[in-house]
C-alpha positions as a printed NumPy array, in Angstrom:
array([[ 17.922,  -4.482,  11.922],
       [ 16.349,  -1.464,  13.613],
       [ 13.292,  -3.578,  14.393],
       [ 15.495,  -6.15 ,  16.084],
       [ 17.255,  -3.469,  18.143],
       [ 13.975,  -1.847,  19.162],
       [ 12.409,  -5.195,  19.997],
       [ 15.244,  -6.586,  22.103],
       [ 17.034,  -3.497,  23.454],
       [ 14.199,  -1.011,  23.993],
       [ 11.753,  -3.784,  24.722],
       [  8.653,  -5.067,  23.006],
       [  6.39 ,  -4.076,  25.896],
       [  7.776,  -0.539,  25.969],
       [  7.364,  -0.016,  22.221],
       [  3.832,  -1.441,  22.442],
       [  3.056,   1.009,  25.245],
       [  4.457,   3.882,  23.163],
       [  2.406,   2.887,  20.119],
       [ -0.702,   2.673,  22.294],
       [  0.037,   6.151,  23.659],
       [  0.41 ,   7.572,  20.128],
       [ -2.383,   5.703,  18.321],
       [ -4.784,   4.862,  21.116],
       [ -4.558,   1.098,  20.587],
       [ -1.913,  -1.559,  21.035],
       [ -0.311,  -3.262,  18.036],
       [ -1.854,  -6.608,  17.109],
       [ -0.233,  -9.946,  17.866],
       [  0.801, -10.134,  14.205],
       [  3.178,  -7.188,  14.66 ],
       [  4.449,  -8.445,  17.99 ],
       [  5.289, -11.841,  16.465],
       [  6.931, -10.176,  13.461],
       [  9.094,  -7.923,  15.627],
       [ 10.037, -10.66 ,  18.09 ],
       [ 10.596, -13.687,  15.819],
       [ 10.263, -13.109,  12.075],
       [ 12.414,  -9.979,  11.732],
       [ 15.481, -11.424,  13.523],
       [ 15.274, -14.543,  11.347],
       [ 14.879, -12.471,   8.167],
       [ 17.787, -10.18 ,   9.073],
       [ 19.954, -13.196,   9.911],
       [ 19.138, -14.941,   6.631],
       [ 19.898, -11.784,   4.626],
       [ 23.177, -11.265,   6.491],
       [ 24.332, -14.871,   6.041],
       [ 23.349, -14.94 ,   2.359],
       [ 25.252, -11.682,   1.788],
       [ 28.375, -13.133,   3.403],
       [ 28.062, -16.304,   1.304],
       [ 27.627, -14.249,  -1.873],
       [ 30.71 , -12.16 ,  -1.09 ],
       [ 32.764, -15.287,  -0.358],
       [ 31.691, -17.141,  -3.512],
       [ 31.391, -14.357,  -6.094],
       [ 33.715, -11.732,  -4.674],
       [ 33.023,  -8.039,  -4.368],
       [ 32.468,  -6.087,  -7.571],
       [ 31.385,  -2.564,  -8.347],
       [ 29.773,  -1.012, -11.378],
       [ 31.841,   1.517, -13.33 ],
       [ 31.483,   3.372, -16.614],
       [ 33.885,   2.377, -19.381],
       [ 34.181,   5.353, -21.756],
       [ 35.925,   3.259, -24.444],
       [ 33.051,   0.778, -24.666],
       [ 30.376,   3.338, -23.691],
       [ 28.768,   0.914, -21.258],
       [ 28.756,  -0.113, -17.637],
       [ 31.275,  -2.755, -16.608],
       [ 31.623,  -4.681, -13.354],
       [ 35.1  ,  -4.542, -11.875],
       [ 36.497,  -6.462,  -8.887],
       [ 37.735,  -4.551,  -5.876]])
């Protein structure tokens, strides 16, 4: 999500200029495409799949059961 914020809020041209200032060369088109298009899609897919998982399976957490001497998964 930081890549999305940097790409769209700070600006892809500005971050490319900063990288060129630090490294002496601009990032390749591969990185520009990743930051502009692939990362927002990936973050969106992960976010939506997380929401779907929470809605279908519920929220659970792992806890230690001293009686059974093992980890158990309990609902919130």
